[in-house]
PDB file of C-alpha atoms in Angstrom:
ATOM      1  CA  UNK A   1     -55.899  29.423   0.435  1.00  0.00           C
ATOM      2  CA  UNK A   2     -52.306  31.072   0.171  1.00  0.00           C
ATOM      3  CA  UNK A   3     -53.880  34.434   1.524  1.00  0.00           C
ATOM      4  CA  UNK A   4     -55.195  32.746   4.525  1.00  0.00           C
ATOM      5  CA  UNK A   5     -51.580  31.285   5.288  1.00  0.00           C
ATOM      6  CA  UNK A   6     -50.007  34.451   4.857  1.00  0.00           C
ATOM      7  CA  UNK A   7     -52.120  36.135   7.243  1.00  0.00           C
ATOM      8  CA  UNK A   8     -51.778  33.428   9.708  1.00  0.00           C
ATOM      9  CA  UNK A   9     -50.311  34.729  12.928  1.00  0.00           C
ATOM     10  CA  UNK A  10     -49.902  37.779  10.915  1.00  0.00           C
ATOM     11  CA  UNK A  11     -52.906  39.662  11.165  1.00  0.00           C
ATOM     12  CA  UNK A  12     -51.906  42.877  10.252  1.00  0.00           C
ATOM     13  CA  UNK A  13     -50.335  42.039   6.816  1.00  0.00           C
ATOM     14  CA  UNK A  14     -52.551  43.388   4.064  1.00  0.00           C
ATOM     15  CA  UNK A  15     -53.213  40.754   1.558  1.00  0.00           C
ATOM     16  CA  UNK A  16     -54.777  42.130  -1.935  1.00  0.00           C
ATOM     17  CA  UNK A  17     -55.634  39.592  -4.767  1.00  0.00           C
ATOM     18  CA  UNK A  18     -55.252  40.693  -8.251  1.00  0.00           C
ATOM     19  CA  UNK A  19     -56.927  38.843 -11.165  1.00  0.00           C
ATOM     20  CA  UNK A  20     -55.250  40.671 -14.071  1.00  0.00           C
ATOM     21  CA  UNK A  21     -51.797  40.800 -15.367  1.00  0.00           C
ATOM     22  CA  UNK A  22     -52.644  43.193 -18.178  1.00  0.00           C
ATOM     23  CA  UNK A  23     -49.756  46.171 -17.977  1.00  0.00           C
ATOM     24  CA  UNK A  24     -52.078  48.544 -16.523  1.00  0.00           C
ATOM     25  CA  UNK A  25     -53.244  46.781 -13.588  1.00  0.00           C
ATOM     26  CA  UNK A  26     -49.806  44.831 -12.864  1.00  0.00           C
ATOM     27  CA  UNK A  27     -48.177  48.334 -12.697  1.00  0.00           C
ATOM     28  CA  UNK A  28     -50.733  49.734 -10.087  1.00  0.00           C
ATOM     29  CA  UNK A  29     -50.098  47.049  -7.866  1.00  0.00           C
ATOM     30  CA  UNK A  30     -46.093  46.863  -8.378  1.00  0.00           C
ATOM     31  CA  UNK A  31     -46.258  50.482  -7.769  1.00  0.00           C
ATOM     32  CA  UNK A  32     -48.426  51.152  -4.775  1.00  0.00           C
ATOM     33  CA  UNK A  33     -45.955  52.891  -2.250  1.00  0.00           C
ATOM     34  CA  UNK A  34     -47.589  50.137   0.439  1.00  0.00           C
ATOM     35  CA  UNK A  35     -46.722  47.130  -1.391  1.00  0.00           C
ATOM     36  CA  UNK A  36     -43.458  45.842  -0.254  1.00  0.00           C
ATOM     37  CA  UNK A  37     -43.837  41.945  -1.563  1.00  0.00           C
ATOM     38  CA  UNK A  38     -45.770  39.928  -4.326  1.00  0.00           C
ATOM     39  CA  UNK A  39     -46.368  36.471  -3.474  1.00  0.00           C
ATOM     40  CA  UNK A  40     -46.866  34.584  -6.720  1.00  0.00           C
ATOM     41  CA  UNK A  41     -49.125  31.689  -6.200  1.00  0.00           C
ATOM     42  CA  UNK A  42     -47.903  28.220  -7.668  1.00  0.00           C
ATOM     43  CA  UNK A  43     -48.492  28.745 -11.345  1.00  0.00           C
ATOM     44  CA  UNK A  44     -50.674  26.156 -13.321  1.00  0.00           C
ATOM     45  CA  UNK A  45     -49.493  27.512 -16.682  1.00  0.00           C
ATOM     46  CA  UNK A  46     -46.819  30.233 -17.985  1.00  0.00           C
ATOM     47  CA  UNK A  47     -48.127  33.263 -17.228  1.00  0.00           C
ATOM     48  CA  UNK A  48     -49.032  35.437 -20.446  1.00  0.00           C
ATOM     49  CA  UNK A  49     -47.571  38.895 -19.375  1.00  0.00           C
ATOM     50  CA  UNK A  50     -46.115  41.250 -21.938  1.00  0.00           C
ATOM     51  CA  UNK A  51     -42.055  42.260 -21.881  1.00  0.00           C
ATOM     52  CA  UNK A  52     -43.245  45.849 -20.203  1.00  0.00           C
ATOM     53  CA  UNK A  53     -44.510  43.947 -17.287  1.00  0.00           C
ATOM     54  CA  UNK A  54     -41.685  41.836 -17.223  1.00  0.00           C
ATOM     55  CA  UNK A  55     -39.253  44.922 -17.122  1.00  0.00           C
ATOM     56  CA  UNK A  56     -41.847  46.941 -14.345  1.00  0.00           C
ATOM     57  CA  UNK A  57     -41.047  43.208 -12.290  1.00  0.00           C
ATOM     58  CA  UNK A  58     -37.637  43.667 -12.550  1.00  0.00           C
ATOM     59  CA  UNK A  59     -37.621  47.077 -11.394  1.00  0.00           C
ATOM     60  CA  UNK A  60     -40.173  46.472  -8.636  1.00  0.00           C
ATOM     61  CA  UNK A  61     -37.543  44.045  -7.067  1.00  0.00           C
ATOM     62  CA  UNK A  62     -34.280  46.200  -7.764  1.00  0.00           C
ATOM     63  CA  UNK A  63     -35.871  49.065  -6.072  1.00  0.00           C
ATOM     64  CA  UNK A  64     -35.842  47.153  -2.486  1.00  0.00           C
ATOM     65  CA  UNK A  65     -38.820  45.062  -2.536  1.00  0.00           C
ATOM     66  CA  UNK A  66     -39.324  41.382  -2.288  1.00  0.00           C
ATOM     67  CA  UNK A  67     -40.817  38.811  -5.100  1.00  0.00           C
ATOM     68  CA  UNK A  68     -41.542  35.447  -3.604  1.00  0.00           C
ATOM     69  CA  UNK A  69     -42.481  32.444  -6.137  1.00  0.00           C
ATOM     70  CA  UNK A  70     -44.354  29.248  -4.893  1.00  0.00           C
ATOM     71  CA  UNK A  71     -43.293  26.127  -6.414  1.00  0.00           C
ATOM     72  CA  UNK A  72     -43.302  24.097  -9.238  1.00  0.00           C
ATOM     73  CA  UNK A  73     -41.153  23.913 -12.366  1.00  0.00           C
ATOM     74  CA  UNK A  74     -43.374  26.554 -14.228  1.00  0.00           C
ATOM     75  CA  UNK A  75     -42.236  28.921 -11.645  1.00  0.00           C
ATOM     76  CA  UNK A  76     -38.678  28.167 -11.688  1.00  0.00           C
ATOM     77  CA  UNK A  77     -38.981  28.482 -15.518  1.00  0.00           C
ATOM     78  CA  UNK A  78     -40.698  32.039 -15.035  1.00  0.00           C
ATOM     79  CA  UNK A  79     -38.049  33.134 -12.881  1.00  0.00           C
ATOM     80  CA  UNK A  80     -35.451  32.010 -15.367  1.00  0.00           C
ATOM     81  CA  UNK A  81     -37.514  34.121 -18.031  1.00  0.00           C
ATOM     82  CA  UNK A  82     -37.963  37.228 -15.965  1.00  0.00           C
ATOM     83  CA  UNK A  83     -34.820  37.599 -13.798  1.00  0.00           C
ATOM     84  CA  UNK A  84     -32.339  35.654 -16.016  1.00  0.00           C
ATOM     85  CA  UNK A  85     -31.541  32.858 -13.954  1.00  0.00           C
ATOM     86  CA  UNK A  86     -30.343  29.798 -15.271  1.00  0.00           C
ATOM     87  CA  UNK A  87     -32.177  27.748 -12.591  1.00  0.00           C
ATOM     88  CA  UNK A  88     -31.977  23.645 -13.092  1.00  0.00           C
ATOM     89  CA  UNK A  89     -35.255  21.592 -11.523  1.00  0.00           C
ATOM     90  CA  UNK A  90     -34.042  18.588  -9.501  1.00  0.00           C
ATOM     91  CA  UNK A  91     -36.119  16.671  -7.107  1.00  0.00           C
ATOM     92  CA  UNK A  92     -34.949  15.041  -4.015  1.00  0.00           C
ATOM     93  CA  UNK A  93     -37.136  13.640  -1.341  1.00  0.00           C
ATOM     94  CA  UNK A  94     -37.312  15.251   1.893  1.00  0.00           C
ATOM     95  CA  UNK A  95     -36.753  16.117   4.685  1.00  0.00           C
ATOM     96  CA  UNK A  96     -34.951  19.660   3.802  1.00  0.00           C
ATOM     97  CA  UNK A  97     -32.642  20.979   6.310  1.00  0.00           C
ATOM     98  CA  UNK A  98     -32.076  24.286   7.326  1.00  0.00           C
ATOM     99  CA  UNK A  99     -28.869  25.527   5.620  1.00  0.00           C
ATOM    100  CA  UNK A 100     -27.187  27.308   8.575  1.00  0.00           C
ATOM    101  CA  UNK A 101     -24.479  28.853   7.121  1.00  0.00           C
ATOM    102  CA  UNK A 102     -26.691  30.817   4.828  1.00  0.00           C
ATOM    103  CA  UNK A 103     -30.008  31.663   7.102  1.00  0.00           C
ATOM    104  CA  UNK A 104     -28.028  33.405   9.930  1.00  0.00           C
ATOM    105  CA  UNK A 105     -29.540  37.052  10.383  1.00  0.00           C
ATOM    106  CA  UNK A 106     -31.994  36.288   8.426  1.00  0.00           C
ATOM    107  CA  UNK A 107     -35.789  35.611   9.183  1.00  0.00           C
ATOM    108  CA  UNK A 108     -34.845  31.854   8.052  1.00  0.00           C
ATOM    109  CA  UNK A 109     -32.720  31.568  11.367  1.00  0.00           C
ATOM    110  CA  UNK A 110     -35.707  30.925  13.207  1.00  0.00           C
ATOM    111  CA  UNK A 111     -37.219  27.686  11.493  1.00  0.00           C
ATOM    112  CA  UNK A 112     -36.629  24.635  12.779  1.00  0.00           C
ATOM    113  CA  UNK A 113     -33.479  22.579  11.612  1.00  0.00           C
ATOM    114  CA  UNK A 114     -35.370  19.890   9.877  1.00  0.00           C
ATOM    115  CA  UNK A 115     -38.608  20.853   7.124  1.00  0.00           C
ATOM    116  CA  UNK A 116     -40.214  17.731   6.667  1.00  0.00           C
ATOM    117  CA  UNK A 117     -41.599  16.708   3.118  1.00  0.00           C
ATOM    118  CA  UNK A 118     -45.295  17.718   2.709  1.00  0.00           C
ATOM    119  CA  UNK A 119     -45.935  15.955  -0.303  1.00  0.00           C
ATOM    120  CA  UNK A 120     -44.664  14.404  -3.471  1.00  0.00           C
ATOM    121  CA  UNK A 121     -45.560  17.942  -4.837  1.00  0.00           C
ATOM    122  CA  UNK A 122     -42.271  19.884  -3.077  1.00  0.00           C
ATOM    123  CA  UNK A 123     -40.126  21.215  -5.914  1.00  0.00           C
ATOM    124  CA  UNK A 124     -36.269  21.486  -5.808  1.00  0.00           C
ATOM    125  CA  UNK A 125     -33.704  23.495  -7.845  1.00  0.00           C
ATOM    126  CA  UNK A 126     -30.226  22.419  -7.846  1.00  0.00           C
ATOM    127  CA  UNK A 127     -28.210  24.249  -5.661  1.00  0.00           C
ATOM    128  CA  UNK A 128     -25.371  24.431  -7.913  1.00  0.00           C
ATOM    129  CA  UNK A 129     -27.485  26.395 -10.200  1.00  0.00           C
ATOM    130  CA  UNK A 130     -28.317  29.279  -8.371  1.00  0.00           C
ATOM    131  CA  UNK A 131     -26.997  32.746  -9.643  1.00  0.00           C
ATOM    132  CA  UNK A 132     -24.246  34.278  -7.820  1.00  0.00           C
ATOM    133  CA  UNK A 133     -25.214  35.643  -4.372  1.00  0.00           C
ATOM    134  CA  UNK A 134     -27.868  33.441  -4.442  1.00  0.00           C
ATOM    135  CA  UNK A 135     -28.316  31.388  -0.935  1.00  0.00           C
ATOM    136  CA  UNK A 136     -30.066  28.066  -0.171  1.00  0.00           C
ATOM    137  CA  UNK A 137     -32.148  28.573   2.807  1.00  0.00           C
ATOM    138  CA  UNK A 138     -33.150  24.821   2.955  1.00  0.00           C
ATOM    139  CA  UNK A 139     -31.695  21.713   1.149  1.00  0.00           C
ATOM    140  CA  UNK A 140     -30.954  18.342   0.732  1.00  0.00           C
ATOM    141  CA  UNK A 141     -28.354  16.237  -1.715  1.00  0.00           C
ATOM    142  CA  UNK A 142     -27.744  19.391  -3.486  1.00  0.00           C
ATOM    143  CA  UNK A 143     -30.988  20.463  -4.404  1.00  0.00           C
ATOM    144  CA  UNK A 144     -32.989  23.690  -2.660  1.00  0.00           C
ATOM    145  CA  UNK A 145     -36.420  24.052  -2.033  1.00  0.00           C
ATOM    146  CA  UNK A 146     -36.160  27.651  -0.161  1.00  0.00           C
ATOM    147  CA  UNK A 147     -33.843  29.894  -1.388  1.00  0.00           C
ATOM    148  CA  UNK A 148     -33.300  33.535  -1.642  1.00  0.00           C
ATOM    149  CA  UNK A 149     -31.317  36.146  -4.331  1.00  0.00           C
ATOM    150  CA  UNK A 150     -30.275  39.605  -3.738  1.00  0.00           C
ATOM    151  CA  UNK A 151     -31.481  41.180  -7.056  1.00  0.00           C
ATOM    152  CA  UNK A 152     -30.001  44.779  -6.524  1.00  0.00           C
ATOM    153  CA  UNK A 153     -31.369  46.179  -3.805  1.00  0.00           C
ATOM    154  CA  UNK A 154     -34.576  44.011  -3.246  1.00  0.00           C
ATOM    155  CA  UNK A 155     -34.842  39.816  -3.167  1.00  0.00           C
ATOM    156  CA  UNK A 156     -36.479  36.900  -5.274  1.00  0.00           C
ATOM    157  CA  UNK A 157     -37.316  33.829  -2.909  1.00  0.00           C
ATOM    158  CA  UNK A 158     -38.446  30.876  -3.914  1.00  0.00           C
ATOM    159  CA  UNK A 159     -40.390  28.274  -1.844  1.00  0.00           C
ATOM    160  CA  UNK A 160     -40.827  24.600  -3.569  1.00  0.00           C
ATOM    161  CA  UNK A 161     -43.923  24.013  -2.171  1.00  0.00           C
ATOM    162  CA  UNK A 162     -47.258  24.550  -3.675  1.00  0.00           C
ATOM    163  CA  UNK A 163     -49.427  24.490  -0.492  1.00  0.00           C
ATOM    164  CA  UNK A 164     -52.147  22.182  -2.247  1.00  0.00           C
ATOM    165  CA  UNK A 165     -52.097  19.682   0.796  1.00  0.00           C
ATOM    166  CA  UNK A 166     -52.497  20.610   4.869  1.00  0.00           C
ATOM    167  CA  UNK A 167     -49.952  17.749   5.554  1.00  0.00           C
ATOM    168  CA  UNK A 168     -47.035  19.612   7.535  1.00  0.00           C
ATOM    169  CA  UNK A 169     -48.467  22.711   5.866  1.00  0.00           C
ATOM    170  CA  UNK A 170     -47.600  24.649   9.000  1.00  0.00           C
ATOM    171  CA  UNK A 171     -44.025  24.108   8.835  1.00  0.00           C
ATOM    172  CA  UNK A 172     -44.241  25.316   5.269  1.00  0.00           C
ATOM    173  CA  UNK A 173     -46.273  28.337   6.232  1.00  0.00           C
ATOM    174  CA  UNK A 174     -43.603  29.351   8.834  1.00  0.00           C
ATOM    175  CA  UNK A 175     -41.160  28.932   5.628  1.00  0.00           C
ATOM    176  CA  UNK A 176     -43.437  31.254   3.469  1.00  0.00           C
ATOM    177  CA  UNK A 177     -43.503  34.196   6.444  1.00  0.00           C
ATOM    178  CA  UNK A 178     -39.656  34.069   6.422  1.00  0.00           C
ATOM    179  CA  UNK A 179     -39.537  34.421   2.563  1.00  0.00           C
ATOM    180  CA  UNK A 180     -42.046  37.514   3.350  1.00  0.00           C
ATOM    181  CA  UNK A 181     -40.012  39.105   5.898  1.00  0.00           C
ATOM    182  CA  UNK A 182     -36.762  39.147   3.837  1.00  0.00           C
TER     183      UNK A 182
END
Protein backbone atom coordinates (compact mmCIF):
# COMPACT_ATOMS: atom_id res chain seq x y z
CA UNK A 1 0.00 0.00 0.00
CA UNK A 2 2.81 2.44 0.83
CA UNK A 3 4.48 1.81 -2.53
CA UNK A 4 1.20 2.63 -4.27
CA UNK A 5 0.87 5.85 -2.26
CA UNK A 6 4.44 6.86 -3.10
CA UNK A 7 3.77 6.41 -6.81
CA UNK A 8 0.44 8.28 -6.68
CA UNK A 9 0.84 11.37 -8.89
CA UNK A 10 4.57 10.53 -9.16
CA UNK A 11 4.49 7.84 -11.81
CA UNK A 12 8.15 8.17 -12.73
CA UNK A 13 9.22 7.34 -9.20
CA UNK A 14 10.84 3.93 -9.02
CA UNK A 15 9.85 1.93 -5.95
CA UNK A 16 11.92 -1.10 -5.13
CA UNK A 17 10.96 -3.30 -2.23
CA UNK A 18 13.41 -5.38 -0.28
CA UNK A 19 12.47 -7.98 2.28
CA UNK A 20 15.76 -8.76 3.96
CA UNK A 21 17.80 -6.64 6.33
CA UNK A 22 20.90 -8.81 6.21
CA UNK A 23 24.09 -6.80 5.75
CA UNK A 24 24.71 -7.67 2.10
CA UNK A 25 21.16 -6.92 0.91
CA UNK A 26 20.91 -3.74 2.97
CA UNK A 27 24.28 -2.47 1.75
CA UNK A 28 23.36 -3.22 -1.88
CA UNK A 29 20.23 -1.06 -1.54
CA UNK A 30 21.96 1.78 0.28
CA UNK A 31 24.86 2.10 -2.10
CA UNK A 32 22.88 1.78 -5.32
CA UNK A 33 23.60 5.11 -7.06
CA UNK A 34 20.00 5.40 -8.25
CA UNK A 35 18.56 5.24 -4.70
CA UNK A 36 18.39 8.67 -3.07
CA UNK A 37 15.55 8.09 -0.67
CA UNK A 38 14.87 5.16 1.63
CA UNK A 39 11.34 4.95 3.09
CA UNK A 40 10.87 2.76 6.17
CA UNK A 41 7.29 1.52 6.42
CA UNK A 42 5.57 1.58 9.80
CA UNK A 43 7.47 -0.86 11.98
CA UNK A 44 5.46 -3.61 13.67
CA UNK A 45 8.45 -4.62 15.78
CA UNK A 46 11.98 -3.36 16.22
CA UNK A 47 14.00 -4.32 13.12
CA UNK A 48 16.83 -6.73 13.70
CA UNK A 49 19.69 -5.06 11.88
CA UNK A 50 23.35 -5.31 12.74
CA UNK A 51 25.62 -2.53 13.96
CA UNK A 52 27.25 -2.63 10.52
CA UNK A 53 23.87 -1.95 8.87
CA UNK A 54 23.20 0.91 11.31
CA UNK A 55 26.57 2.42 10.41
CA UNK A 56 25.76 2.04 6.71
CA UNK A 57 22.38 3.75 7.24
CA UNK A 58 24.05 6.71 8.98
CA UNK A 59 26.63 6.94 6.17
CA UNK A 60 23.87 6.79 3.55
CA UNK A 61 22.08 9.78 5.13
CA UNK A 62 25.33 11.68 5.72
CA UNK A 63 26.29 11.30 2.05
CA UNK A 64 23.37 13.52 1.01
CA UNK A 65 20.53 11.04 0.84
CA UNK A 66 17.14 11.09 2.50
CA UNK A 67 15.76 8.57 5.01
CA UNK A 68 12.02 8.74 5.74
CA UNK A 69 10.41 6.92 8.65
CA UNK A 70 6.66 6.36 8.76
CA UNK A 71 5.10 6.61 12.08
CA UNK A 72 4.81 4.81 15.23
CA UNK A 73 6.79 4.75 18.42
CA UNK A 74 8.91 1.78 17.29
CA UNK A 75 10.18 3.99 14.45
CA UNK A 76 10.96 6.77 16.93
CA UNK A 77 13.00 4.39 19.09
CA UNK A 78 14.77 3.03 16.01
CA UNK A 79 15.69 6.58 14.93
CA UNK A 80 17.04 7.26 18.42
CA UNK A 81 19.18 4.14 18.34
CA UNK A 82 20.54 4.56 14.82
CA UNK A 83 21.06 8.33 14.65
CA UNK A 84 21.70 9.12 18.32
CA UNK A 85 18.59 11.27 18.68
CA UNK A 86 16.72 11.63 21.97
CA UNK A 87 13.21 11.91 20.61
CA UNK A 88 10.37 11.60 23.09
CA UNK A 89 6.97 10.36 22.01
CA UNK A 90 3.87 12.40 22.63
CA UNK A 91 0.24 12.26 21.64
CA UNK A 92 -1.90 15.22 20.73
CA UNK A 93 -5.18 15.12 18.89
CA UNK A 94 -5.19 16.81 15.50
CA UNK A 95 -5.66 18.76 13.40
CA UNK A 96 -2.01 19.51 12.75
CA UNK A 97 -0.87 22.84 11.42
CA UNK A 98 1.83 23.64 8.90
CA UNK A 99 4.67 25.43 10.72
CA UNK A 100 5.17 28.40 8.41
CA UNK A 101 8.46 29.37 10.08
CA UNK A 102 10.04 26.07 9.10
CA UNK A 103 8.45 25.10 5.79
CA UNK A 104 9.80 27.99 3.74
CA UNK A 105 11.81 26.83 0.72
CA UNK A 106 10.89 23.19 1.32
CA UNK A 107 8.33 20.98 -0.41
CA UNK A 108 6.20 21.26 2.75
CA UNK A 109 5.41 24.90 1.95
CA UNK A 110 2.86 23.74 -0.62
CA UNK A 111 0.80 21.71 1.87
CA UNK A 112 -2.50 23.06 3.14
CA UNK A 113 -2.20 25.05 6.37
CA UNK A 114 -4.11 22.34 8.24
CA UNK A 115 -3.88 18.54 8.01
CA UNK A 116 -6.61 16.49 9.65
CA UNK A 117 -5.84 13.67 12.03
CA UNK A 118 -6.47 10.57 9.98
CA UNK A 119 -6.98 8.15 12.85
CA UNK A 120 -5.91 7.48 16.39
CA UNK A 121 -2.86 5.88 14.81
CA UNK A 122 -1.15 9.23 14.35
CA UNK A 123 2.05 9.29 16.41
CA UNK A 124 3.70 12.52 17.50
CA UNK A 125 7.04 13.47 18.99
CA UNK A 126 7.60 16.29 21.49
CA UNK A 127 8.87 19.24 19.48
CA UNK A 128 11.35 20.20 22.19
CA UNK A 129 13.00 16.76 21.90
CA UNK A 130 14.06 17.35 18.28
CA UNK A 131 17.84 17.42 17.85
CA UNK A 132 19.59 20.71 17.05
CA UNK A 133 18.69 21.69 13.51
CA UNK A 134 15.53 19.60 13.56
CA UNK A 135 12.50 21.39 12.17
CA UNK A 136 8.86 20.62 12.78
CA UNK A 137 6.81 20.85 9.61
CA UNK A 138 3.40 19.89 11.04
CA UNK A 139 2.58 20.31 14.70
CA UNK A 140 0.07 21.15 17.36
CA UNK A 141 0.43 22.01 21.05
CA UNK A 142 4.14 21.19 21.24
CA UNK A 143 3.87 17.88 19.41
CA UNK A 144 5.12 17.33 15.86
CA UNK A 145 3.85 14.69 13.44
CA UNK A 146 6.18 15.62 10.58
CA UNK A 147 9.74 16.78 11.05
CA UNK A 148 13.03 16.98 9.20
CA UNK A 149 16.52 16.73 10.66
CA UNK A 150 19.61 17.66 8.67
CA UNK A 151 22.12 14.86 9.01
CA UNK A 152 25.45 16.06 7.60
CA UNK A 153 24.68 16.43 3.87
CA UNK A 154 21.41 14.48 3.99
CA UNK A 155 18.12 14.43 5.85
CA UNK A 156 16.19 12.21 8.20
CA UNK A 157 12.42 12.70 8.06
CA UNK A 158 9.58 11.39 10.19
CA UNK A 159 5.88 11.26 9.40
CA UNK A 160 3.78 10.21 12.36
CA UNK A 161 1.11 8.41 10.39
CA UNK A 162 1.07 4.70 9.57
CA UNK A 163 -1.22 4.73 6.49
CA UNK A 164 -3.47 1.98 7.88
CA UNK A 165 -6.69 3.78 7.04
CA UNK A 166 -7.85 5.57 3.88
CA UNK A 167 -9.53 8.29 6.00
CA UNK A 168 -7.79 11.58 5.03
CA UNK A 169 -5.09 9.47 3.36
CA UNK A 170 -4.77 11.87 0.42
CA UNK A 171 -3.59 14.65 2.73
CA UNK A 172 -1.07 12.33 4.34
CA UNK A 173 0.10 11.07 0.94
CA UNK A 174 0.96 14.66 0.09
CA UNK A 175 2.93 14.88 3.33
CA UNK A 176 4.77 11.69 2.37
CA UNK A 177 5.63 13.14 -1.05
CA UNK A 178 7.01 16.25 0.63
CA UNK A 179 9.23 14.18 2.91
CA UNK A 180 10.50 12.12 -0.03
CA UNK A 181 11.28 15.29 -1.98
CA UNK A 182 13.48 16.73 0.78
